[in-house]
């Protein structure tokens, strides 16, 4: 909180400091500081990525999408931005559009855990849990040999969701501090099963 009071410089370190303090202001829900640091952002790629991420975190998905798409026009080599755009479209309930954008990215990066997971989530919304699990199987197979613990936890979490809450009480409680959606999905499980106290 104290860091939010000092003025950032204009040197590269000062620009980085501005972006960091912009995120700190968001984290601490300090709207006044958030607006001050927002005004200090420039049109640089780094500043625009920072701004887009804050828009996303504040559920301003269309604004984030607009920034990511503009950056993609200028920086086609930033292929990962396609995943961010697809994630925004997913959050906007445009699942077909999200899948189209992911398809392009997955052609170049077929082993991307985040992209595969997002594809499975789109299938869950468009079709059903079985279709989503089929997509997630690719990730499940990869996770057993090459990926980190986070991917395994994400897979476990999403399988619970795709299966309508099966094993929710065993899987979700330990994930609450790791995967933010776990808390919400646990609440949904309790509501669906009339286990309200």
mmCIF file of C-alpha atoms in Angstrom:
data_model
loop_
_atom_site.group_PDB
_atom_site.id
_atom_site.type_symbol
_atom_site.label_atom_id
_atom_site.label_comp_id
_atom_site.label_asym_id
_atom_site.label_seq_id
_atom_site.Cartn_x
_atom_site.Cartn_y
_atom_site.Cartn_z
ATOM 1 C CA UNK A 1 0.000 0.000 0.000
ATOM 2 C CA UNK A 2 2.830 2.397 0.851
ATOM 3 C CA UNK A 3 4.379 1.910 -2.603
ATOM 4 C CA UNK A 4 1.258 3.366 -4.192
ATOM 5 C CA UNK A 5 2.063 6.792 -2.727
ATOM 6 C CA UNK A 6 5.441 7.372 -4.411
ATOM 7 C CA UNK A 7 5.681 8.871 -7.929
ATOM 8 C CA UNK A 8 7.156 6.555 -10.568
ATOM 9 C CA UNK A 9 9.872 7.851 -12.872
ATOM 10 C CA UNK A 10 10.004 7.849 -16.645
ATOM 11 C CA UNK A 11 13.021 5.562 -16.963
ATOM 12 C CA UNK A 12 12.469 1.965 -18.138
ATOM 13 C CA UNK A 13 12.553 0.929 -14.474
ATOM 14 C CA UNK A 14 10.027 3.703 -13.781
ATOM 15 C CA UNK A 15 7.728 2.405 -16.529
ATOM 16 C CA UNK A 16 7.947 -1.084 -15.061
ATOM 17 C CA UNK A 17 7.259 0.413 -11.644
ATOM 18 C CA UNK A 18 4.158 2.118 -13.052
ATOM 19 C CA UNK A 19 2.844 -1.190 -14.390
ATOM 20 C CA UNK A 20 3.573 -2.978 -11.123
ATOM 21 C CA UNK A 21 1.896 -0.255 -9.072
ATOM 22 C CA UNK A 22 -1.060 -0.336 -11.467
ATOM 23 C CA UNK A 23 -1.491 -4.026 -10.626
ATOM 24 C CA UNK A 24 -0.896 -3.445 -6.911
ATOM 25 C CA UNK A 25 -3.618 -0.768 -6.926
ATOM 26 C CA UNK A 26 -5.981 -3.278 -8.516
ATOM 27 C CA UNK A 27 -5.032 -5.984 -6.018
ATOM 28 C CA UNK A 28 -5.785 -3.676 -3.079
ATOM 29 C CA UNK A 29 -8.953 -2.267 -4.686
ATOM 30 C CA UNK A 30 -7.481 1.242 -4.601
ATOM 31 C CA UNK A 31 -9.529 2.884 -7.359
ATOM 32 C CA UNK A 32 -7.890 6.285 -6.967
ATOM 33 C CA UNK A 33 -4.366 4.918 -7.447
ATOM 34 C CA UNK A 34 -5.584 2.600 -10.192
ATOM 35 C CA UNK A 35 -6.827 5.580 -12.201
ATOM 36 C CA UNK A 36 -3.632 7.557 -11.555
ATOM 37 C CA UNK A 37 -1.437 4.737 -12.849
ATOM 38 C CA UNK A 38 -3.840 3.998 -15.689
ATOM 39 C CA UNK A 39 -3.310 7.558 -16.943
ATOM 40 C CA UNK A 40 0.458 7.061 -16.858
ATOM 41 C CA UNK A 41 0.350 4.051 -19.187
ATOM 42 C CA UNK A 42 1.588 4.574 -22.726
ATOM 43 C CA UNK A 43 0.938 2.846 -26.038
ATOM 44 C CA UNK A 44 3.932 0.557 -25.509
ATOM 45 C CA UNK A 45 3.287 -3.161 -25.894
ATOM 46 C CA UNK A 46 4.129 -3.791 -22.246
ATOM 47 C CA UNK A 47 1.773 -1.090 -20.988
ATOM 48 C CA UNK A 48 -1.041 -2.256 -23.249
ATOM 49 C CA UNK A 49 -0.619 -5.867 -22.106
ATOM 50 C CA UNK A 50 -0.760 -4.654 -18.530
ATOM 51 C CA UNK A 51 -3.914 -2.648 -19.238
ATOM 52 C CA UNK A 52 -5.568 -5.581 -21.007
ATOM 53 C CA UNK A 53 -4.821 -7.879 -18.083
ATOM 54 C CA UNK A 54 -6.419 -5.451 -15.628
ATOM 55 C CA UNK A 55 -9.468 -5.168 -17.884
ATOM 56 C CA UNK A 56 -9.688 -8.960 -17.869
ATOM 57 C CA UNK A 57 -9.311 -9.174 -14.086
ATOM 58 C CA UNK A 58 -12.081 -6.579 -13.684
ATOM 59 C CA UNK A 59 -14.348 -8.620 -16.014
ATOM 60 C CA UNK A 60 -14.123 -6.008 -18.778
ATOM 61 C CA UNK A 61 -13.644 -8.734 -21.340
ATOM 62 C CA UNK A 62 -14.584 -6.724 -24.424
ATOM 63 C CA UNK A 63 -12.050 -4.002 -23.579
ATOM 64 C CA UNK A 64 -9.363 -6.637 -23.014
ATOM 65 C CA UNK A 65 -10.268 -8.315 -26.315
ATOM 66 C CA UNK A 66 -9.996 -5.028 -28.190
ATOM 67 C CA UNK A 67 -6.500 -4.393 -26.835
ATOM 68 C CA UNK A 68 -5.288 -7.940 -27.508
ATOM 69 C CA UNK A 69 -6.643 -7.873 -31.073
ATOM 70 C CA UNK A 70 -5.010 -4.509 -31.752
ATOM 71 C CA UNK A 71 -1.694 -5.855 -30.474
ATOM 72 C CA UNK A 72 -2.066 -8.967 -32.649
ATOM 73 C CA UNK A 73 -2.424 -6.805 -35.755
ATOM 74 C CA UNK A 74 0.936 -5.174 -35.027
ATOM 75 C CA UNK A 75 2.676 -8.159 -33.455
ATOM 76 C CA UNK A 76 1.614 -11.311 -35.292
ATOM 77 C CA UNK A 77 4.589 -13.132 -33.796
ATOM 78 C CA UNK A 78 2.942 -12.835 -30.347
ATOM 79 C CA UNK A 79 0.944 -16.009 -31.004
ATOM 80 C CA UNK A 80 0.021 -16.536 -27.348
ATOM 81 C CA UNK A 81 -2.202 -13.465 -27.572
ATOM 82 C CA UNK A 82 -4.603 -15.700 -29.506
ATOM 83 C CA UNK A 83 -5.164 -17.690 -26.318
ATOM 84 C CA UNK A 84 -5.928 -14.496 -24.411
ATOM 85 C CA UNK A 85 -8.401 -13.414 -27.093
ATOM 86 C CA UNK A 86 -9.994 -16.881 -27.037
ATOM 87 C CA UNK A 87 -10.248 -16.722 -23.248
ATOM 88 C CA UNK A 88 -11.978 -13.346 -23.455
ATOM 89 C CA UNK A 89 -14.447 -14.680 -26.029
ATOM 90 C CA UNK A 90 -15.079 -17.657 -23.750
ATOM 91 C CA UNK A 91 -15.872 -15.273 -20.896
ATOM 92 C CA UNK A 92 -18.187 -13.337 -23.247
ATOM 93 C CA UNK A 93 -20.038 -16.614 -24.023
ATOM 94 C CA UNK A 94 -18.849 -16.699 -27.654
ATOM 95 C CA UNK A 95 -17.706 -20.308 -27.442
ATOM 96 C CA UNK A 96 -17.623 -20.946 -31.206
ATOM 97 C CA UNK A 97 -15.452 -17.879 -31.793
ATOM 98 C CA UNK A 98 -13.189 -18.921 -28.947
ATOM 99 C CA UNK A 99 -12.770 -22.375 -30.521
ATOM 100 C CA UNK A 100 -11.935 -20.901 -33.932
ATOM 101 C CA UNK A 101 -9.170 -18.761 -32.470
ATOM 102 C CA UNK A 102 -7.852 -21.655 -30.377
ATOM 103 C CA UNK A 103 -7.725 -23.933 -33.423
ATOM 104 C CA UNK A 104 -5.195 -21.654 -35.095
ATOM 105 C CA UNK A 105 -3.053 -21.497 -31.975
ATOM 106 C CA UNK A 106 -3.266 -25.255 -31.327
ATOM 107 C CA UNK A 107 -2.032 -25.987 -34.849
ATOM 108 C CA UNK A 108 1.228 -24.285 -33.947
ATOM 109 C CA UNK A 109 1.274 -25.393 -30.296
ATOM 110 C CA UNK A 110 -0.627 -28.694 -29.960
ATOM 111 C CA UNK A 111 0.744 -29.388 -26.472
ATOM 112 C CA UNK A 112 -0.367 -26.117 -24.841
ATOM 113 C CA UNK A 113 -2.062 -27.139 -21.588
ATOM 114 C CA UNK A 114 -3.890 -23.814 -21.260
ATOM 115 C CA UNK A 115 -5.223 -23.911 -24.827
ATOM 116 C CA UNK A 116 -6.299 -27.564 -24.566
ATOM 117 C CA UNK A 117 -8.038 -26.865 -21.268
ATOM 118 C CA UNK A 118 -9.834 -23.841 -22.730
ATOM 119 C CA UNK A 119 -10.903 -25.946 -25.711
ATOM 120 C CA UNK A 120 -12.358 -28.524 -23.305
ATOM 121 C CA UNK A 121 -14.183 -25.782 -21.381
ATOM 122 C CA UNK A 122 -15.669 -24.484 -24.641
ATOM 123 C CA UNK A 123 -16.847 -27.998 -25.485
ATOM 124 C CA UNK A 124 -18.422 -28.273 -22.037
ATOM 125 C CA UNK A 125 -20.409 -25.089 -22.661
ATOM 126 C CA UNK A 126 -21.346 -25.969 -26.244
ATOM 127 C CA UNK A 127 -22.039 -29.678 -25.841
ATOM 128 C CA UNK A 128 -21.685 -31.540 -22.537
ATOM 129 C CA UNK A 129 -19.288 -32.940 -19.965
ATOM 130 C CA UNK A 130 -18.465 -36.053 -21.995
ATOM 131 C CA UNK A 131 -17.374 -33.959 -24.992
ATOM 132 C CA UNK A 132 -15.269 -31.799 -22.678
ATOM 133 C CA UNK A 133 -13.645 -34.823 -21.060
ATOM 134 C CA UNK A 134 -12.786 -36.225 -24.473
ATOM 135 C CA UNK A 135 -10.910 -33.006 -25.257
ATOM 136 C CA UNK A 136 -9.255 -33.046 -21.849
ATOM 137 C CA UNK A 137 -8.010 -36.621 -22.415
ATOM 138 C CA UNK A 138 -5.163 -35.244 -24.543
ATOM 139 C CA UNK A 139 -4.095 -33.107 -21.613
ATOM 140 C CA UNK A 140 -4.572 -35.965 -19.135
ATOM 141 C CA UNK A 141 -2.271 -38.175 -21.195
ATOM 142 C CA UNK A 142 0.374 -35.457 -21.398
ATOM 143 C CA UNK A 143 0.125 -34.539 -17.699
ATOM 144 C CA UNK A 144 1.063 -38.007 -16.521
ATOM 145 C CA UNK A 145 4.498 -37.683 -18.045
ATOM 146 C CA UNK A 146 5.561 -34.123 -18.798
ATOM 147 C CA UNK A 147 3.575 -31.355 -17.117
ATOM 148 C CA UNK A 148 3.698 -29.669 -13.780
ATOM 149 C CA UNK A 149 1.470 -30.173 -10.766
ATOM 150 C CA UNK A 150 -0.705 -27.157 -11.715
ATOM 151 C CA UNK A 151 -1.918 -28.856 -14.882
ATOM 152 C CA UNK A 152 -2.777 -31.997 -12.888
ATOM 153 C CA UNK A 153 -4.760 -29.938 -10.385
ATOM 154 C CA UNK A 154 -6.523 -28.084 -13.190
ATOM 155 C CA UNK A 155 -7.431 -31.392 -14.831
ATOM 156 C CA UNK A 156 -8.772 -32.798 -11.554
ATOM 157 C CA UNK A 157 -10.804 -29.636 -10.967
ATOM 158 C CA UNK A 158 -12.294 -29.593 -14.442
ATOM 159 C CA UNK A 159 -13.152 -33.295 -14.434
ATOM 160 C CA UNK A 160 -15.239 -32.660 -11.310
ATOM 161 C CA UNK A 161 -17.040 -29.836 -13.134
ATOM 162 C CA UNK A 162 -17.462 -31.830 -16.360
ATOM 163 C CA UNK A 163 -18.927 -34.738 -14.372
ATOM 164 C CA UNK A 164 -21.497 -32.560 -12.644
ATOM 165 C CA UNK A 165 -19.796 -32.482 -9.244
ATOM 166 C CA UNK A 166 -18.696 -36.100 -8.945
ATOM 167 C CA UNK A 167 -15.992 -36.319 -6.237
ATOM 168 C CA UNK A 168 -16.350 -32.593 -5.499
ATOM 169 C CA UNK A 169 -15.891 -33.017 -1.750
ATOM 170 C CA UNK A 170 -12.627 -34.904 -2.226
ATOM 171 C CA UNK A 171 -11.101 -32.840 -5.033
ATOM 172 C CA UNK A 172 -12.216 -29.221 -4.616
ATOM 173 C CA UNK A 173 -11.466 -28.291 -0.967
ATOM 174 C CA UNK A 174 -7.667 -28.714 -1.290
ATOM 175 C CA UNK A 175 -7.731 -26.665 -4.527
ATOM 176 C CA UNK A 176 -9.514 -23.599 -3.122
ATOM 177 C CA UNK A 177 -6.276 -21.630 -2.651
ATOM 178 C CA UNK A 178 -4.806 -22.857 -5.934
ATOM 179 C CA UNK A 179 -7.637 -22.586 -8.466
ATOM 180 C CA UNK A 180 -9.964 -19.649 -7.701
ATOM 181 C CA UNK A 181 -12.979 -21.275 -9.381
ATOM 182 C CA UNK A 182 -12.770 -24.204 -6.948
ATOM 183 C CA UNK A 183 -14.508 -22.235 -4.206
ATOM 184 C CA UNK A 184 -17.375 -21.254 -6.516
ATOM 185 C CA UNK A 185 -17.730 -24.797 -7.845
ATOM 186 C CA UNK A 186 -17.796 -26.167 -4.310
ATOM 187 C CA UNK A 187 -20.592 -23.722 -3.435
ATOM 188 C CA UNK A 188 -22.471 -24.810 -6.572
ATOM 189 C CA UNK A 189 -22.043 -28.433 -5.502
ATOM 190 C CA UNK A 190 -23.521 -27.698 -2.064
ATOM 191 C CA UNK A 191 -26.442 -25.788 -3.574
ATOM 192 C CA UNK A 192 -27.231 -28.528 -6.076
ATOM 193 C CA UNK A 193 -27.138 -31.174 -3.382
ATOM 194 C CA UNK A 194 -29.115 -29.176 -0.796
ATOM 195 C CA UNK A 195 -26.209 -29.281 1.638
ATOM 196 C CA UNK A 196 -26.686 -25.724 2.864
ATOM 197 C CA UNK A 197 -26.053 -24.941 6.528
#
